[in-house]
Amino acid sequence: MTARSTAERVSLAAVALPGGGSEVRGFGRRPCRVDDGWLRVESSGMCGTDISLHTAGLDRPTVLGHHVHGRIAELGDEAARRWGVGPGDWVVVEEYLPCGSCEQCAAGRYRLCPRTDLWSGGRRVGLIPVDEEPALWGGNAQYMYLPPEAVIHPLPGPLADGLAAWALPLANALDWVLGAGALRPGETVVVLGPGYHGLAAVTAALYGGAGSVVAVGLVQDRSRLEFAALLGAGVAPVADPAGAPEDASAALHDHVARVTRGRMADLVLDLTGAGDVSGAVGLLAQCGRLVLAGGRGAPEARLDTGRLTRMSARVIGVRGRAPDRVTQSIGILRAGGAGLSRVPTEYVPLAGVGEMLDRLAAGKGPATPHVVVRPWDPDRREEAR
């Protein structure tokens, strides 16, 4: 093998280290086998899971990144048949690496496969340490390994990096709003937490025909609430975390009561992971639904079961998305993104990954929650227009 071809088989990656910090390393890429392949990564979106893993959750050095989009660089024949793609094709890769043979996988619910369960150390894109060959298991790299169990969705053509990075968050939101939340046209939706998934949930609710959507955030979320307003949401009074929690809850209740003329919200999505959901329950209308996507490590919550009974209300926990929601999300993005292109994108090179994760963990990140690693861009940060 020539020096040039050897160099072409090396991929740079941002490696998250135990105890925090990140460094760029180079890893060799072995030729693909008949049942696997390599992805040239074009974008890798950051989310709250990446932040928690970066700051406290890693035992061994790991290439993070699990909202991944790119082009097939190399593919074995069996893998090409299984995934229905070929070299050069644009794809979105889900984070799950399911077994394919358990009861959940057989029913198409591979997000619930015990092998890929986030809470029990399951195998996922962006979670497998670099000491497991071939090391490049996450999207914060120029190339990412595609094992036989990878879940891949073809794109009908290229999408702008910033828009493509919304594919999985929007798919989650569609599943939570239209699936678990059972949104009906004309209903009122309240979204608690205007972060990455919160803005996607606003988009999904408006796409699903919500009569009104109210986005709720804290004082430090003002810019994100402005993005929610750009998408078409109303914005609730900003709660002050220094004040009494009951005062903030009462102010929010009064605001939703005014918006709905006393009827309250048909659907509330709590994406904060704060644990105390009593305020969210108090926002529900008769037969309302509360959808919880608290995330990893969310604290235990107390529920007023008597109120839930009187209101015939439901509380639904969610994670991930059904496969058809990814297809639906890709279709929406191909058609223009239902307004998501209005949300600025902060692009980060590999060398800036650790610094950005530190900033996000400290609450000092950029105004936009849409932060995207672009592995082939050495030092470019810009905003979508």
mmCIF file of C-alpha atoms in Angstrom:
data_model
loop_
_atom_site.group_PDB
_atom_site.id
_atom_site.type_symbol
_atom_site.label_atom_id
_atom_site.label_comp_id
_atom_site.label_asym_id
_atom_site.label_seq_id
_atom_site.Cartn_x
_atom_site.Cartn_y
_atom_site.Cartn_z
ATOM 1 C CA MET A 1 0.000 0.000 0.000
ATOM 2 C CA THR A 2 1.430 3.405 -0.962
ATOM 3 C CA ALA A 3 1.956 6.262 1.490
ATOM 4 C CA ARG A 4 -0.874 8.175 -0.149
ATOM 5 C CA SER A 5 -3.352 5.309 0.033
ATOM 6 C CA THR A 6 -2.349 4.707 3.654
ATOM 7 C CA ALA A 7 -3.079 8.351 4.472
ATOM 8 C CA GLU A 8 -6.458 8.091 2.775
ATOM 9 C CA ARG A 9 -7.340 5.257 5.180
ATOM 10 C CA VAL A 10 -6.862 7.491 8.233
ATOM 11 C CA SER A 11 -9.775 9.324 9.837
ATOM 12 C CA LEU A 12 -9.520 12.179 12.306
ATOM 13 C CA ALA A 13 -11.939 12.065 15.227
ATOM 14 C CA ALA A 14 -12.752 14.075 18.341
ATOM 15 C CA VAL A 15 -12.276 11.658 21.240
ATOM 16 C CA ALA A 16 -14.110 12.431 24.483
ATOM 17 C CA LEU A 17 -12.026 11.500 27.527
ATOM 18 C CA PRO A 18 -13.053 10.134 30.934
ATOM 19 C CA GLY A 19 -13.518 12.963 33.399
ATOM 20 C CA GLY A 20 -14.110 15.521 30.654
ATOM 21 C CA GLY A 21 -12.082 17.014 27.861
ATOM 22 C CA SER A 22 -11.611 15.984 24.270
ATOM 23 C CA GLU A 23 -8.731 15.572 21.836
ATOM 24 C CA VAL A 24 -8.387 14.981 18.110
ATOM 25 C CA ARG A 25 -6.805 11.661 17.168
ATOM 26 C CA GLY A 26 -6.197 9.814 13.932
ATOM 27 C CA PHE A 27 -7.431 6.238 13.438
ATOM 28 C CA GLY A 28 -6.775 3.816 10.625
ATOM 29 C CA ARG A 29 -9.738 2.504 8.634
ATOM 30 C CA ARG A 30 -9.523 -1.129 7.705
ATOM 31 C CA PRO A 31 -11.134 -2.152 4.398
ATOM 32 C CA CYS A 32 -14.811 -2.932 4.819
ATOM 33 C CA ARG A 33 -16.037 -6.508 4.975
ATOM 34 C CA VAL A 34 -18.903 -8.090 3.091
ATOM 35 C CA ASP A 35 -21.470 -7.115 5.745
ATOM 36 C CA ASP A 36 -20.305 -3.675 6.930
ATOM 37 C CA GLY A 37 -19.129 -0.327 5.596
ATOM 38 C CA TRP A 38 -17.850 3.195 6.164
ATOM 39 C CA LEU A 39 -19.700 6.501 6.206
ATOM 40 C CA ARG A 40 -18.098 9.809 5.270
ATOM 41 C CA VAL A 41 -19.672 12.004 7.969
ATOM 42 C CA GLU A 42 -21.000 15.363 6.815
ATOM 43 C CA SER A 43 -22.744 16.441 10.019
ATOM 44 C CA SER A 44 -23.144 15.240 13.596
ATOM 45 C CA GLY A 45 -25.629 17.075 15.817
ATOM 46 C CA MET A 46 -24.942 17.628 19.521
ATOM 47 C CA CYS A 47 -27.637 16.982 22.117
ATOM 48 C CA GLY A 48 -28.047 16.697 25.867
ATOM 49 C CA THR A 49 -26.924 13.066 25.948
ATOM 50 C CA ASP A 50 -23.562 14.060 24.449
ATOM 51 C CA ILE A 51 -23.164 16.753 27.106
ATOM 52 C CA SER A 52 -23.863 14.375 30.004
ATOM 53 C CA LEU A 53 -21.545 11.709 28.603
ATOM 54 C CA HIS A 54 -18.778 14.239 28.022
ATOM 55 C CA THR A 55 -18.911 15.652 31.537
ATOM 56 C CA ALA A 56 -19.417 12.592 33.714
ATOM 57 C CA GLY A 57 -20.520 9.436 31.952
ATOM 58 C CA LEU A 58 -17.465 7.937 30.225
ATOM 59 C CA ASP A 59 -15.283 5.137 31.539
ATOM 60 C CA ARG A 60 -13.055 4.983 28.441
ATOM 61 C CA PRO A 61 -12.154 7.334 25.563
ATOM 62 C CA THR A 62 -15.031 7.420 23.082
ATOM 63 C CA VAL A 63 -15.967 9.111 19.821
ATOM 64 C CA LEU A 64 -19.327 10.701 20.621
ATOM 65 C CA GLY A 65 -21.999 11.812 18.141
ATOM 66 C CA HIS A 66 -25.231 9.962 17.392
ATOM 67 C CA HIS A 67 -27.293 12.318 15.184
ATOM 68 C CA VAL A 68 -25.324 11.479 12.064
ATOM 69 C CA HIS A 69 -25.746 12.201 8.366
ATOM 70 C CA GLY A 70 -23.338 11.642 5.492
ATOM 71 C CA ARG A 71 -22.462 9.693 2.361
ATOM 72 C CA ILE A 72 -21.633 6.033 2.011
ATOM 73 C CA ALA A 73 -17.883 5.867 1.424
ATOM 74 C CA GLU A 74 -17.431 2.116 1.203
ATOM 75 C CA LEU A 75 -19.784 -0.848 1.482
ATOM 76 C CA GLY A 76 -19.701 -4.618 1.362
ATOM 77 C CA ASP A 77 -22.011 -6.461 -1.041
ATOM 78 C CA GLU A 78 -24.154 -8.022 1.674
ATOM 79 C CA ALA A 79 -24.476 -4.713 3.510
ATOM 80 C CA ALA A 80 -25.482 -2.955 0.279
ATOM 81 C CA ARG A 81 -28.308 -5.471 -0.235
ATOM 82 C CA ARG A 82 -29.466 -5.227 3.368
ATOM 83 C CA TRP A 83 -29.570 -1.422 3.511
ATOM 84 C CA GLY A 84 -30.553 -0.765 -0.082
ATOM 85 C CA VAL A 85 -27.790 1.796 -0.605
ATOM 86 C CA GLY A 86 -24.476 2.039 -2.419
ATOM 87 C CA PRO A 87 -21.273 4.105 -2.349
ATOM 88 C CA GLY A 88 -21.986 7.805 -2.776
ATOM 89 C CA ASP A 89 -25.551 7.606 -1.445
ATOM 90 C CA TRP A 90 -26.678 10.113 1.189
ATOM 91 C CA VAL A 91 -28.037 8.583 4.395
ATOM 92 C CA VAL A 92 -29.128 9.275 7.960
ATOM 93 C CA VAL A 93 -27.906 6.800 10.580
ATOM 94 C CA GLU A 94 -29.900 6.078 13.732
ATOM 95 C CA GLU A 95 -28.062 5.582 17.006
ATOM 96 C CA TYR A 96 -29.455 2.108 17.709
ATOM 97 C CA LEU A 97 -27.385 -1.042 17.215
ATOM 98 C CA PRO A 98 -30.078 -3.652 17.963
ATOM 99 C CA CYS A 99 -29.705 -7.420 18.101
ATOM 100 C CA GLY A 100 -32.330 -8.032 15.399
ATOM 101 C CA SER A 101 -33.630 -11.221 17.009
ATOM 102 C CA CYS A 102 -35.370 -10.354 20.296
ATOM 103 C CA GLU A 103 -39.112 -9.876 20.743
ATOM 104 C CA GLN A 104 -38.881 -6.100 20.424
ATOM 105 C CA CYS A 105 -36.772 -6.240 17.253
ATOM 106 C CA ALA A 106 -39.124 -8.807 15.717
ATOM 107 C CA ALA A 107 -42.011 -6.388 16.293
ATOM 108 C CA GLY A 108 -40.107 -3.499 14.668
ATOM 109 C CA ARG A 109 -39.481 -1.786 18.003
ATOM 110 C CA TYR A 110 -35.708 -1.950 17.858
ATOM 111 C CA ARG A 111 -35.440 1.236 19.919
ATOM 112 C CA LEU A 112 -36.570 -0.936 22.879
ATOM 113 C CA CYS A 113 -34.086 -3.748 22.209
ATOM 114 C CA PRO A 114 -32.290 -4.579 25.494
ATOM 115 C CA ARG A 115 -28.974 -4.724 23.642
ATOM 116 C CA THR A 116 -29.165 -1.036 22.748
ATOM 117 C CA ASP A 117 -30.717 0.272 25.977
ATOM 118 C CA LEU A 118 -28.989 3.542 26.934
ATOM 119 C CA TRP A 119 -29.771 3.068 30.629
ATOM 120 C CA SER A 120 -28.005 -0.285 30.893
ATOM 121 C CA GLY A 121 -24.843 0.503 28.959
ATOM 122 C CA GLY A 122 -26.250 -0.696 25.650
ATOM 123 C CA ARG A 123 -24.473 -0.616 22.314
ATOM 124 C CA ARG A 124 -25.206 2.556 20.384
ATOM 125 C CA VAL A 125 -23.580 4.841 17.879
ATOM 126 C CA GLY A 126 -21.487 7.316 19.863
ATOM 127 C CA LEU A 127 -21.242 5.105 22.968
ATOM 128 C CA ILE A 128 -18.679 2.422 22.100
ATOM 129 C CA PRO A 129 -15.109 3.177 23.268
ATOM 130 C CA VAL A 130 -12.215 3.559 20.828
ATOM 131 C CA ASP A 131 -10.418 0.538 22.256
ATOM 132 C CA GLU A 132 -13.005 -1.635 20.515
ATOM 133 C CA GLU A 133 -11.972 -2.167 16.907
ATOM 134 C CA PRO A 134 -12.358 -0.297 14.576
ATOM 135 C CA ALA A 135 -12.613 2.618 17.067
ATOM 136 C CA LEU A 136 -14.712 4.982 14.918
ATOM 137 C CA TRP A 137 -18.150 4.235 16.379
ATOM 138 C CA GLY A 138 -19.398 7.832 16.641
ATOM 139 C CA GLY A 139 -20.266 10.730 14.360
ATOM 140 C CA ASN A 140 -17.683 13.222 15.640
ATOM 141 C CA ALA A 141 -15.223 11.910 13.080
ATOM 142 C CA GLN A 142 -14.440 12.229 9.400
ATOM 143 C CA TYR A 143 -15.471 8.609 8.864
ATOM 144 C CA MET A 144 -17.764 6.436 10.959
ATOM 145 C CA TYR A 145 -17.901 2.673 11.007
ATOM 146 C CA LEU A 146 -21.166 1.064 9.875
ATOM 147 C CA PRO A 147 -21.483 -2.348 11.569
ATOM 148 C CA PRO A 148 -23.874 -5.017 10.240
ATOM 149 C CA GLU A 149 -26.550 -4.062 12.788
ATOM 150 C CA ALA A 150 -26.563 -0.350 11.911
ATOM 151 C CA VAL A 151 -29.952 1.222 11.116
ATOM 152 C CA ILE A 152 -29.684 3.341 7.964
ATOM 153 C CA HIS A 153 -32.225 5.527 6.176
ATOM 154 C CA PRO A 154 -31.498 6.607 2.587
ATOM 155 C CA LEU A 155 -31.956 10.232 1.618
ATOM 156 C CA PRO A 156 -33.398 11.014 -1.815
ATOM 157 C CA GLY A 157 -30.526 13.462 -2.345
ATOM 158 C CA PRO A 158 -28.241 15.865 -0.494
ATOM 159 C CA LEU A 159 -29.519 18.193 2.215
ATOM 160 C CA ALA A 160 -27.735 21.179 3.721
ATOM 161 C CA ASP A 161 -25.701 20.001 6.714
ATOM 162 C CA GLY A 162 -27.620 22.167 9.168
ATOM 163 C CA LEU A 163 -31.006 20.958 7.941
ATOM 164 C CA ALA A 164 -29.997 17.297 7.706
ATOM 165 C CA ALA A 165 -28.882 17.342 11.342
ATOM 166 C CA TRP A 166 -32.533 17.888 12.321
ATOM 167 C CA ALA A 167 -33.561 14.500 10.887
ATOM 168 C CA LEU A 168 -33.516 12.474 14.111
ATOM 169 C CA PRO A 169 -34.606 15.214 16.573
ATOM 170 C CA LEU A 170 -37.543 16.027 14.298
ATOM 171 C CA ALA A 171 -38.359 12.310 13.966
ATOM 172 C CA ASN A 172 -38.382 12.077 17.768
ATOM 173 C CA ALA A 173 -40.674 15.078 18.018
ATOM 174 C CA LEU A 174 -43.068 13.722 15.400
ATOM 175 C CA ASP A 175 -43.271 10.462 17.326
ATOM 176 C CA TRP A 176 -43.834 12.210 20.649
ATOM 177 C CA VAL A 177 -46.369 14.748 19.368
ATOM 178 C CA LEU A 178 -48.314 12.792 16.749
ATOM 179 C CA GLY A 179 -47.749 9.281 18.072
ATOM 180 C CA ALA A 180 -47.570 9.208 21.884
ATOM 181 C CA GLY A 181 -49.239 12.612 22.191
ATOM 182 C CA ALA A 182 -52.025 11.743 19.718
ATOM 183 C CA LEU A 183 -52.339 15.375 18.614
ATOM 184 C CA ARG A 184 -55.589 16.268 16.890
ATOM 185 C CA PRO A 185 -55.961 19.298 14.595
ATOM 186 C CA GLY A 186 -56.888 22.470 16.438
ATOM 187 C CA GLU A 187 -55.622 21.371 19.848
ATOM 188 C CA THR A 188 -53.445 23.473 22.144
ATOM 189 C CA VAL A 189 -49.891 22.285 22.798
ATOM 190 C CA VAL A 190 -47.461 23.476 25.478
ATOM 191 C CA VAL A 191 -43.758 22.683 25.047
ATOM 192 C CA LEU A 192 -41.677 22.969 28.221
ATOM 193 C CA GLY A 193 -38.027 23.506 27.311
ATOM 194 C CA PRO A 194 -37.069 25.315 24.067
ATOM 195 C CA GLY A 195 -33.899 23.330 23.425
ATOM 196 C CA TYR A 196 -32.921 21.121 20.494
ATOM 197 C CA HIS A 197 -35.887 18.790 20.880
ATOM 198 C CA GLY A 198 -38.162 21.560 22.130
ATOM 199 C CA LEU A 199 -37.877 23.502 18.870
ATOM 200 C CA ALA A 200 -38.369 20.258 16.944
ATOM 201 C CA ALA A 201 -41.518 19.625 19.016
ATOM 202 C CA VAL A 202 -42.857 23.094 18.174
ATOM 203 C CA THR A 203 -42.315 22.282 14.495
ATOM 204 C CA ALA A 204 -43.975 18.859 14.802
ATOM 205 C CA ALA A 205 -47.003 20.321 16.616
ATOM 206 C CA LEU A 206 -47.564 23.021 14.007
ATOM 207 C CA TYR A 207 -47.011 20.496 11.220
ATOM 208 C CA GLY A 208 -49.631 18.269 12.863
ATOM 209 C CA GLY A 209 -52.239 21.036 12.828
ATOM 210 C CA ALA A 210 -52.132 22.345 16.388
ATOM 211 C CA GLY A 211 -54.411 25.329 16.900
ATOM 212 C CA SER A 212 -51.823 27.041 19.072
ATOM 213 C CA VAL A 213 -48.418 26.158 20.486
ATOM 214 C CA VAL A 214 -46.910 27.761 23.576
ATOM 215 C CA ALA A 215 -43.156 27.427 24.161
ATOM 216 C CA VAL A 216 -41.920 27.829 27.746
ATOM 217 C CA GLY A 217 -38.391 28.516 28.961
ATOM 218 C CA LEU A 218 -36.257 30.087 31.676
ATOM 219 C CA VAL A 219 -34.710 33.537 31.737
ATOM 220 C CA GLN A 220 -31.540 32.259 30.046
ATOM 221 C CA ASP A 221 -33.660 30.800 27.230
ATOM 222 C CA ARG A 222 -34.847 34.116 25.821
ATOM 223 C CA SER A 223 -33.047 33.724 22.493
ATOM 224 C CA ARG A 224 -34.343 30.174 22.102
ATOM 225 C CA LEU A 225 -37.858 31.341 22.803
ATOM 226 C CA GLU A 226 -37.356 33.885 20.036
ATOM 227 C CA PHE A 227 -36.492 31.016 17.685
ATOM 228 C CA ALA A 228 -39.679 29.233 18.811
ATOM 229 C CA ALA A 229 -41.611 32.381 17.934
ATOM 230 C CA LEU A 230 -39.977 32.394 14.477
ATOM 231 C CA LEU A 231 -41.326 28.887 14.004
ATOM 232 C CA GLY A 232 -44.841 30.091 14.856
ATOM 233 C CA ALA A 233 -45.186 29.427 18.580
ATOM 234 C CA GLY A 234 -46.490 31.756 21.227
ATOM 235 C CA VAL A 235 -44.104 32.388 24.110
ATOM 236 C CA ALA A 236 -45.092 32.098 27.765
ATOM 237 C CA PRO A 237 -43.783 34.436 30.486
ATOM 238 C CA VAL A 238 -40.181 33.541 31.205
ATOM 239 C CA ALA A 239 -39.853 31.863 34.580
ATOM 240 C CA ASP A 240 -37.139 33.224 36.864
ATOM 241 C CA PRO A 241 -35.205 30.326 38.444
ATOM 242 C CA ALA A 242 -34.209 32.607 41.336
ATOM 243 C CA GLY A 243 -37.837 33.109 42.311
ATOM 244 C CA ALA A 244 -40.235 30.800 44.105
ATOM 245 C CA PRO A 245 -41.104 27.746 41.963
ATOM 246 C CA GLU A 246 -44.762 28.008 42.935
ATOM 247 C CA ASP A 247 -44.883 31.583 41.653
ATOM 248 C CA ALA A 248 -43.461 30.571 38.279
ATOM 249 C CA SER A 249 -45.901 27.666 38.078
ATOM 250 C CA ALA A 250 -48.855 29.916 38.899
ATOM 251 C CA ALA A 251 -47.774 32.491 36.298
ATOM 252 C CA LEU A 252 -47.494 29.807 33.627
ATOM 253 C CA HIS A 253 -50.879 28.345 34.571
ATOM 254 C CA ASP A 254 -52.479 31.779 34.281
ATOM 255 C CA HIS A 255 -50.864 32.377 30.892
ATOM 256 C CA VAL A 256 -52.087 29.062 29.442
ATOM 257 C CA ALA A 257 -55.539 29.744 30.920
ATOM 258 C CA ARG A 258 -55.641 33.104 29.109
ATOM 259 C CA VAL A 259 -54.478 31.618 25.810
ATOM 260 C CA THR A 260 -57.060 28.837 25.968
ATOM 261 C CA ARG A 261 -59.863 30.911 27.619
ATOM 262 C CA GLY A 262 -59.759 28.644 30.630
ATOM 263 C CA ARG A 263 -59.774 25.323 28.801
ATOM 264 C CA MET A 264 -56.023 24.618 29.317
ATOM 265 C CA ALA A 265 -53.730 22.473 27.141
ATOM 266 C CA ASP A 266 -54.683 19.299 25.337
ATOM 267 C CA LEU A 267 -51.072 18.200 25.069
ATOM 268 C CA VAL A 268 -48.077 19.132 27.228
ATOM 269 C CA LEU A 269 -44.563 18.007 26.360
ATOM 270 C CA ASP A 270 -42.104 18.210 29.250
ATOM 271 C CA LEU A 271 -38.633 18.048 27.708
ATOM 272 C CA THR A 272 -36.813 19.611 30.662
ATOM 273 C CA GLY A 273 -35.973 16.460 32.623
ATOM 274 C CA ALA A 274 -36.465 18.518 35.778
ATOM 275 C CA GLY A 275 -38.355 15.780 37.619
ATOM 276 C CA ASP A 276 -41.120 17.857 39.243
ATOM 277 C CA VAL A 277 -44.044 17.477 36.852
ATOM 278 C CA SER A 278 -46.775 18.790 39.149
ATOM 279 C CA GLY A 279 -46.820 22.115 37.314
ATOM 280 C CA ALA A 280 -47.088 20.348 33.965
ATOM 281 C CA VAL A 281 -50.020 18.260 35.199
ATOM 282 C CA GLY A 282 -51.729 21.468 36.273
ATOM 283 C CA LEU A 283 -51.654 22.731 32.676
ATOM 284 C CA LEU A 284 -53.737 19.856 31.326
ATOM 285 C CA ALA A 285 -57.272 20.144 30.035
ATOM 286 C CA GLN A 286 -59.871 17.425 30.529
ATOM 287 C CA CYS A 287 -58.566 14.246 28.833
ATOM 288 C CA GLY A 288 -55.214 15.972 28.303
ATOM 289 C CA ARG A 289 -51.952 14.138 27.680
ATOM 290 C CA LEU A 290 -48.600 14.801 29.332
ATOM 291 C CA VAL A 291 -45.613 13.430 27.387
ATOM 292 C CA LEU A 292 -42.353 13.093 29.311
ATOM 293 C CA ALA A 293 -38.971 12.859 27.605
ATOM 294 C CA GLY A 294 -36.874 13.461 30.689
ATOM 295 C CA GLY A 295 -33.667 11.995 29.382
ATOM 296 C CA ARG A 296 -30.893 10.086 31.065
ATOM 297 C CA GLY A 297 -30.672 10.516 34.818
ATOM 298 C CA ALA A 298 -33.948 12.419 35.271
ATOM 299 C CA PRO A 299 -34.975 12.446 38.969
ATOM 300 C CA GLU A 300 -38.014 10.715 40.346
ATOM 301 C CA ALA A 301 -41.219 12.736 40.183
ATOM 302 C CA ARG A 302 -44.330 13.046 42.338
ATOM 303 C CA LEU A 303 -47.704 12.894 40.627
ATOM 304 C CA ASP A 304 -51.105 14.031 41.826
ATOM 305 C CA THR A 305 -52.880 10.820 40.867
ATOM 306 C CA GLY A 306 -56.168 12.160 42.161
ATOM 307 C CA ARG A 307 -56.041 15.064 39.708
ATOM 308 C CA LEU A 308 -55.087 12.728 36.871
ATOM 309 C CA THR A 309 -58.090 10.564 37.700
ATOM 310 C CA ARG A 310 -60.512 13.486 37.904
ATOM 311 C CA MET A 311 -59.229 14.890 34.596
ATOM 312 C CA SER A 312 -59.109 11.488 32.843
ATOM 313 C CA ALA A 313 -55.609 12.614 31.879
ATOM 314 C CA ARG A 314 -52.706 10.478 30.724
ATOM 315 C CA VAL A 315 -48.954 10.577 31.386
ATOM 316 C CA ILE A 316 -46.777 8.938 28.739
ATOM 317 C CA GLY A 317 -43.031 8.382 28.873
ATOM 318 C CA VAL A 318 -41.202 8.359 25.536
ATOM 319 C CA ARG A 319 -37.778 7.723 24.068
ATOM 320 C CA GLY A 320 -36.510 7.617 20.529
ATOM 321 C CA ARG A 321 -38.808 7.168 17.580
ATOM 322 C CA ALA A 322 -40.552 4.631 15.372
ATOM 323 C CA PRO A 323 -38.824 3.897 12.038
ATOM 324 C CA ASP A 324 -41.563 5.492 9.937
ATOM 325 C CA ARG A 325 -41.093 8.781 11.785
ATOM 326 C CA VAL A 326 -37.566 9.043 10.359
ATOM 327 C CA THR A 327 -38.996 8.631 6.871
ATOM 328 C CA GLN A 328 -41.608 11.283 7.659
ATOM 329 C CA SER A 329 -38.958 13.628 9.051
ATOM 330 C CA ILE A 330 -36.775 13.264 5.962
ATOM 331 C CA GLY A 331 -39.773 14.076 3.764
ATOM 332 C CA ILE A 332 -40.489 17.248 5.748
ATOM 333 C CA LEU A 333 -36.860 18.351 5.551
ATOM 334 C CA ARG A 334 -36.720 17.683 1.814
ATOM 335 C CA ALA A 335 -39.793 19.890 1.422
ATOM 336 C CA GLY A 336 -38.094 22.780 3.227
ATOM 337 C CA GLY A 337 -38.057 21.794 6.886
ATOM 338 C CA ALA A 338 -41.360 23.381 8.010
ATOM 339 C CA GLY A 339 -39.479 26.454 9.205
ATOM 340 C CA LEU A 340 -36.485 24.776 10.859
ATOM 341 C CA SER A 341 -34.151 26.479 8.400
ATOM 342 C CA ARG A 342 -34.939 29.689 10.332
ATOM 343 C CA VAL A 343 -33.148 28.330 13.400
ATOM 344 C CA PRO A 344 -29.457 29.325 13.220
ATOM 345 C CA THR A 345 -26.861 26.569 13.104
ATOM 346 C CA GLU A 346 -23.606 26.801 15.025
ATOM 347 C CA TYR A 347 -21.000 24.737 13.190
ATOM 348 C CA VAL A 348 -18.090 23.256 15.121
ATOM 349 C CA PRO A 349 -14.870 21.697 13.751
ATOM 350 C CA LEU A 350 -13.435 18.555 15.343
ATOM 351 C CA ALA A 351 -10.860 20.607 17.246
ATOM 352 C CA GLY A 352 -13.664 22.615 18.869
ATOM 353 C CA VAL A 353 -15.830 19.725 20.066
ATOM 354 C CA GLY A 354 -14.477 19.530 23.612
ATOM 355 C CA GLU A 355 -14.656 23.284 24.147
ATOM 356 C CA MET A 356 -18.225 23.416 22.851
ATOM 357 C CA LEU A 357 -19.374 20.543 25.069
ATOM 358 C CA ASP A 358 -17.778 22.289 28.059
ATOM 359 C CA ARG A 359 -19.620 25.508 27.192
ATOM 360 C CA LEU A 360 -22.932 23.714 26.796
ATOM 361 C CA ALA A 361 -22.466 21.868 30.105
ATOM 362 C CA ALA A 362 -21.797 25.196 31.849
ATOM 363 C CA GLY A 363 -24.869 26.810 30.277
ATOM 364 C CA LYS A 364 -22.655 29.153 28.247
ATOM 365 C CA GLY A 365 -23.325 27.744 24.797
ATOM 366 C CA PRO A 366 -24.432 29.696 21.741
ATOM 367 C CA ALA A 367 -27.847 31.315 21.526
ATOM 368 C CA THR A 368 -29.085 28.563 19.231
ATOM 369 C CA PRO A 369 -29.511 24.999 20.527
ATOM 370 C CA HIS A 370 -28.708 23.651 17.056
ATOM 371 C CA VAL A 371 -24.995 22.845 17.325
ATOM 372 C CA VAL A 372 -23.531 20.695 14.557
ATOM 373 C CA VAL A 373 -20.098 19.122 14.208
ATOM 374 C CA ARG A 374 -18.793 19.350 10.654
ATOM 375 C CA PRO A 375 -15.746 17.029 10.599
ATOM 376 C CA TRP A 376 -14.280 18.176 7.289
ATOM 377 C CA ASP A 377 -14.339 21.875 8.168
ATOM 378 C CA PRO A 378 -11.061 22.740 9.943
ATOM 379 C CA ASP A 379 -12.194 25.925 11.657
ATOM 380 C CA ARG A 380 -15.466 27.320 10.429
ATOM 381 C CA ARG A 381 -18.435 28.446 12.474
ATOM 382 C CA GLU A 382 -21.353 30.099 10.822
ATOM 383 C CA GLU A 383 -25.073 30.581 11.053
ATOM 384 C CA ALA A 384 -27.697 29.503 8.571
ATOM 385 C CA ARG A 385 -29.562 32.318 6.869
#
